[in-house]
PDB file of C-alpha atoms in Angstrom:
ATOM      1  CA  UNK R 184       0.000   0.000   0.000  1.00  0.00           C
ATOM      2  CA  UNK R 185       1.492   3.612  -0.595  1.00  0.00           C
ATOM      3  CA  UNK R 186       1.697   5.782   2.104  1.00  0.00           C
ATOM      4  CA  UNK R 187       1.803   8.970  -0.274  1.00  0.00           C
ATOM      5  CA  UNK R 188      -0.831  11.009  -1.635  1.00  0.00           C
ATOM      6  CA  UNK R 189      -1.359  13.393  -4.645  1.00  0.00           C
ATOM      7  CA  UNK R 190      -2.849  16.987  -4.478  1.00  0.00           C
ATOM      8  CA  UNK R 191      -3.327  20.100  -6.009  1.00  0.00           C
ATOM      9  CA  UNK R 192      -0.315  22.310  -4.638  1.00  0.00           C
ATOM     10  CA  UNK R 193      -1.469  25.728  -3.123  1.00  0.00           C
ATOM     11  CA  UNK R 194       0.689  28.714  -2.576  1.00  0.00           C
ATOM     12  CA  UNK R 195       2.567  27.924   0.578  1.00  0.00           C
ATOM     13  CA  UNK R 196       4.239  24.768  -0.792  1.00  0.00           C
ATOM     14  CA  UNK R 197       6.365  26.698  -3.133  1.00  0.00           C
ATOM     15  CA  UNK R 198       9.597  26.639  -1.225  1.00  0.00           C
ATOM     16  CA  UNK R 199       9.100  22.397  -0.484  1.00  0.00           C
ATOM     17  CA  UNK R 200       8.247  21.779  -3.944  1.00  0.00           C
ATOM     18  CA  UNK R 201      11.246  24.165  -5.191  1.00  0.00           C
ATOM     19  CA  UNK R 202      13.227  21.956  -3.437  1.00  0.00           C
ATOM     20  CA  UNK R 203      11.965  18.684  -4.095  1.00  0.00           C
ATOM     21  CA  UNK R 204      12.778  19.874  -8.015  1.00  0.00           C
ATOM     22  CA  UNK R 205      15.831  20.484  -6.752  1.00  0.00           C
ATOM     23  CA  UNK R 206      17.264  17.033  -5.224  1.00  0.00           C
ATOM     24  CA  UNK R 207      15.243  15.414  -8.236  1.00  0.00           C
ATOM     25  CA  UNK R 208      17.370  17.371 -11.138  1.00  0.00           C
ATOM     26  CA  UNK R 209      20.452  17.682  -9.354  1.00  0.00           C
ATOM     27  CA  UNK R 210      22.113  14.381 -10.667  1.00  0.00           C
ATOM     28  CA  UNK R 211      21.473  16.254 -13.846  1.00  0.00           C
ATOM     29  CA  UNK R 212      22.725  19.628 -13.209  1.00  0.00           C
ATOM     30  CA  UNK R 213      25.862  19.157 -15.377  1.00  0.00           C
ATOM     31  CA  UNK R 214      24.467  18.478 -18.169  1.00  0.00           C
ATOM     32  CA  UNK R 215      24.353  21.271 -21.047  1.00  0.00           C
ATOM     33  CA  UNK R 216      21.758  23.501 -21.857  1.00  0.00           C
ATOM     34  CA  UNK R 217      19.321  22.282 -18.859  1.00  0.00           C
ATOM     35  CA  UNK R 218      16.344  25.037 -18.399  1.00  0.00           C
ATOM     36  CA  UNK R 219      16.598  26.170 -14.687  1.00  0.00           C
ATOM     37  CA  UNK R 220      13.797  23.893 -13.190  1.00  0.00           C
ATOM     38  CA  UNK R 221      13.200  25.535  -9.869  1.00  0.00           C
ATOM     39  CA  UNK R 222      12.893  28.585 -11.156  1.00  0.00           C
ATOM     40  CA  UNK R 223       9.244  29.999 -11.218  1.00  0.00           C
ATOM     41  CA  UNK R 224       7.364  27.097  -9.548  1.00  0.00           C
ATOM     42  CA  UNK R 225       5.441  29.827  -7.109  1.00  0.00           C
ATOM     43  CA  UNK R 226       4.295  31.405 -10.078  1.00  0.00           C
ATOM     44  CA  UNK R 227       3.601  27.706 -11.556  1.00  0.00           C
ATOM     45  CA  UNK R 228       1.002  27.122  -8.564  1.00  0.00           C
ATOM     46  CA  UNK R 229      -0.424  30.122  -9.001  1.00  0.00           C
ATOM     47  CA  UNK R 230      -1.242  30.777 -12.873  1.00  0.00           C
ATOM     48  CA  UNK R 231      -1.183  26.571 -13.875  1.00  0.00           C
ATOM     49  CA  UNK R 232      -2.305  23.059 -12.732  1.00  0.00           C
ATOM     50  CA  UNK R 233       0.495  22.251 -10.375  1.00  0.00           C
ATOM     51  CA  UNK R 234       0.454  18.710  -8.204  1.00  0.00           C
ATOM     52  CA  UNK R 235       2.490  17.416  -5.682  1.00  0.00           C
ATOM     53  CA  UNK R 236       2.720  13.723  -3.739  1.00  0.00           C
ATOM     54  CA  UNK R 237       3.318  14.019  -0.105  1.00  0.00           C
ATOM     55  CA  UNK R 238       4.089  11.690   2.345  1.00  0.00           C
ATOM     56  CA  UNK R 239       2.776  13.952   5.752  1.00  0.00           C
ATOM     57  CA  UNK R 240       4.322  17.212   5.267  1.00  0.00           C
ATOM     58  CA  UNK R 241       7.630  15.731   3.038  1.00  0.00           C
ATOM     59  CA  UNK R 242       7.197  16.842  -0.845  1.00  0.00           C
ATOM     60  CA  UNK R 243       8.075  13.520  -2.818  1.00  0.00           C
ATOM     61  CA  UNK R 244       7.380  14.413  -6.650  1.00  0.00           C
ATOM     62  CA  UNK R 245       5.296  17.290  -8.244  1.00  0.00           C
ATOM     63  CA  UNK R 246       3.979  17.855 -11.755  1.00  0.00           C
ATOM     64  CA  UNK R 247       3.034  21.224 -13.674  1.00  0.00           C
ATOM     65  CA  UNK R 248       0.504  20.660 -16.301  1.00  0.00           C
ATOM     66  CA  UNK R 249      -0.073  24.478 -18.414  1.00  0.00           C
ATOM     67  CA  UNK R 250      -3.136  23.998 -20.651  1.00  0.00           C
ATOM     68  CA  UNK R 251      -3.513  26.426 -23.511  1.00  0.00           C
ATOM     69  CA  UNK R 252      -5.988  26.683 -26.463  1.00  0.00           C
ATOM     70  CA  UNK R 253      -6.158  23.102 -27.921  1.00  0.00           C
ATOM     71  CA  UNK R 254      -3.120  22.436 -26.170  1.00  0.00           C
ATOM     72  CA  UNK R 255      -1.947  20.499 -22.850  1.00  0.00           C
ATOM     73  CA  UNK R 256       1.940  20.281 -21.741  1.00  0.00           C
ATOM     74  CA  UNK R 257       3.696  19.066 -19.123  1.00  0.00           C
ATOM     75  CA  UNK R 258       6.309  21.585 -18.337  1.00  0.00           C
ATOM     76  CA  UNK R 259       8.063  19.666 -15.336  1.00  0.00           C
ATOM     77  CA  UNK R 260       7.762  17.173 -12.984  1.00  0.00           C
ATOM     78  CA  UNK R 261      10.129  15.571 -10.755  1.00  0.00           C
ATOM     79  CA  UNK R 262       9.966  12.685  -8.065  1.00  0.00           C
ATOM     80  CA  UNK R 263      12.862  13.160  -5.297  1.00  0.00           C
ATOM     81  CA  UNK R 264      15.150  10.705  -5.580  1.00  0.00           C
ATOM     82  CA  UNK R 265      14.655   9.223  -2.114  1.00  0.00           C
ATOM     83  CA  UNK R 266      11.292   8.220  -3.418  1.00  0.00           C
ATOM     84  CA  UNK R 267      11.819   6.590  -6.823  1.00  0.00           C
ATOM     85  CA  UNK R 268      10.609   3.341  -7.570  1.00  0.00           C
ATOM     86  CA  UNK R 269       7.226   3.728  -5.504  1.00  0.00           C
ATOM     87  CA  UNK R 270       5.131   4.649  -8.810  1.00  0.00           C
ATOM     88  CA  UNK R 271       4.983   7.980  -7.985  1.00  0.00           C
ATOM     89  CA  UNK R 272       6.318   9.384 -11.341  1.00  0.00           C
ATOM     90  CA  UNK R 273       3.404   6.911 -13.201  1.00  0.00           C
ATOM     91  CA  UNK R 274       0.788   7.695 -11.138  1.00  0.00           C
ATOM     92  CA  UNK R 275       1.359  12.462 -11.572  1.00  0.00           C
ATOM     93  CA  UNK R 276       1.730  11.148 -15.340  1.00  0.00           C
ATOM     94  CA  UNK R 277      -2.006   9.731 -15.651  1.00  0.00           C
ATOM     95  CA  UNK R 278      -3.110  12.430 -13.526  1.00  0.00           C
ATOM     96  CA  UNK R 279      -1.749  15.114 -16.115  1.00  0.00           C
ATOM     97  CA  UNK R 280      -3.579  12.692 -18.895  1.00  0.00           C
ATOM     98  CA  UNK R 281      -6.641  13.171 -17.365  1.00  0.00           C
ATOM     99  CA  UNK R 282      -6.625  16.784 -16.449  1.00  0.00           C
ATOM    100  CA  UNK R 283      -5.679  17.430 -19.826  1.00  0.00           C
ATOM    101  CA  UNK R 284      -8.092  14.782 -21.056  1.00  0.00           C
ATOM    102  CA  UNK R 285     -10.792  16.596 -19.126  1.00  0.00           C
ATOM    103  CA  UNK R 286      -9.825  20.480 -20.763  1.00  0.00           C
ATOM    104  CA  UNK R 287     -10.071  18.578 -24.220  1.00  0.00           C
ATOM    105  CA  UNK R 288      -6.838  18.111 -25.109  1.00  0.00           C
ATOM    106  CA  UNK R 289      -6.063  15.339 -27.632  1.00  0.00           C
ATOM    107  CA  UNK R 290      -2.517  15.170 -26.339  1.00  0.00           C
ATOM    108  CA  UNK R 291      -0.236  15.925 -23.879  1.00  0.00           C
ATOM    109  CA  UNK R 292       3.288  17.296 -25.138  1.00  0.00           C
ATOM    110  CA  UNK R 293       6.650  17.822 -22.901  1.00  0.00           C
ATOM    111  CA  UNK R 294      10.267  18.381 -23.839  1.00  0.00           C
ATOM    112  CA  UNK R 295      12.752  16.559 -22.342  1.00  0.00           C
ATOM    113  CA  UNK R 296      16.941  16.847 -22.370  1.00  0.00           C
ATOM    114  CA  UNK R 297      18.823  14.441 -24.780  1.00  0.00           C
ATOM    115  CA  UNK R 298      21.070  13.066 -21.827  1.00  0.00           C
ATOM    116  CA  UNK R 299      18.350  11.811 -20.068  1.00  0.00           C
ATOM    117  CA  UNK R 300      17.971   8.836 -21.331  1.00  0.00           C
ATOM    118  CA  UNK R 301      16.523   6.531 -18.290  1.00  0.00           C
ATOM    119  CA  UNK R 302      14.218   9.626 -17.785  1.00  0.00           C
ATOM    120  CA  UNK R 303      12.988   8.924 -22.355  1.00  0.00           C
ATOM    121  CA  UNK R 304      12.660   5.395 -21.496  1.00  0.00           C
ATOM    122  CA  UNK R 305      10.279   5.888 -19.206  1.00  0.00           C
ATOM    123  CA  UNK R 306       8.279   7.749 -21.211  1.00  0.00           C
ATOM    124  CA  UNK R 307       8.300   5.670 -24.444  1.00  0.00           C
ATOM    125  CA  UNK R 308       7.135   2.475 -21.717  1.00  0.00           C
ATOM    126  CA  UNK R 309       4.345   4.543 -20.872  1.00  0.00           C
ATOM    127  CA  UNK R 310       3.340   5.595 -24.317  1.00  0.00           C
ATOM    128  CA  UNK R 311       5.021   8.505 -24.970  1.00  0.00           C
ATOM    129  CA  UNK R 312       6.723   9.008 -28.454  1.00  0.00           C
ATOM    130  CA  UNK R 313       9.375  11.082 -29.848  1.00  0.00           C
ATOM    131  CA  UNK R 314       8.224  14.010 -32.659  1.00  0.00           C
ATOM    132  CA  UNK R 315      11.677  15.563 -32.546  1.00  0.00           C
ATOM    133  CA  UNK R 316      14.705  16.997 -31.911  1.00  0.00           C
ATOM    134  CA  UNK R 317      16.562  20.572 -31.547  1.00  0.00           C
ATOM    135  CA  UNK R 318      19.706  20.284 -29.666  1.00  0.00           C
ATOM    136  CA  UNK R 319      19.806  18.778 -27.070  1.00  0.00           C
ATOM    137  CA  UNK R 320      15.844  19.154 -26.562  1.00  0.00           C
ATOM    138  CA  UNK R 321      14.013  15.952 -26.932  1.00  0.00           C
ATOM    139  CA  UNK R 322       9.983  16.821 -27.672  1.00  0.00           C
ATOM    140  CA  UNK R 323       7.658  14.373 -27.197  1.00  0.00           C
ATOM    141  CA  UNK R 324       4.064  13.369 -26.977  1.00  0.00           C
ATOM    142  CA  UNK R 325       1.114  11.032 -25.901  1.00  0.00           C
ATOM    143  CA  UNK R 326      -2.061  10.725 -27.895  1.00  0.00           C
ATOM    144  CA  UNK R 327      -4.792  10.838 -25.578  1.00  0.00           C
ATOM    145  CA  UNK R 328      -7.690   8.640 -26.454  1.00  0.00           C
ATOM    146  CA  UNK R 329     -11.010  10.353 -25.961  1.00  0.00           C
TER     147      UNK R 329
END
């Protein structure tokens, strides 16, 4: 049984989620041309459709969804690396399907980094695919059945 849940994030869990993004990119931070993924997330919760898993008050993972005419894209999530492995990362992924599912997107898109390559694999197994490459920005995308 997990002893995490998933909620909408409100204002005052900027700084926790900040830093959950943090520890969960900073096995990445050498790599080139990264966007700064902490940056902004108070604004995130404020103007988007931000999530975050919690285990009592500890900030495990966390998910921004931005939904725009026609459109639906994930723009970051992150699952502390403490927490891996505990479907945490699978389970803010379906949620972002159906949120965007619900606002009548017919996909979700996100843009990954080239380097990451465990991070890619993960989402081709859950249905993701590749539409392209600039650099070392990977975009991808999941069809979302209606």
């Amino acid at each position: 049984m997990d002893d995490w849940t998933i909620r909408r994030a409100v204002p005052e869990d900027a700084a926790a989620l900040t830093a959950c993004f943090a520890r969960a990119y900073a096995p990445h931070a050498h790599l080139p041309d990264l966007p700064p993924v902490t940056r902004g997330i108070g604004d995130d919760i404020a103007n988007h459709y931000v999530w975050l898993a919690e285990r009592g008050d500890e900030v495990l993972g966390g998910a921004v969804l931005v939904i725009g005419p026609g459109s639906a894209k994930l723009s970051n999530i992150c699952v502390d690396p403490g927490a891996a492995r505990n479907g945490i990362g699978r389970a803010l992924l379906r949620l972002i399907e159906a949120e965007a599912r619900a606002w009548g997107a017919q996909a979700v898109t996100l843009t990954t980094h080239a380097e990451m390559e465990e991070t890619r694999r993960f989402y081709d197994h859950l249905g993701w695919r590749e539409t392209g490459r600039s650099g070392n920005r990977v975009y991808m995308e999941k069809s979302l059945p209606g």
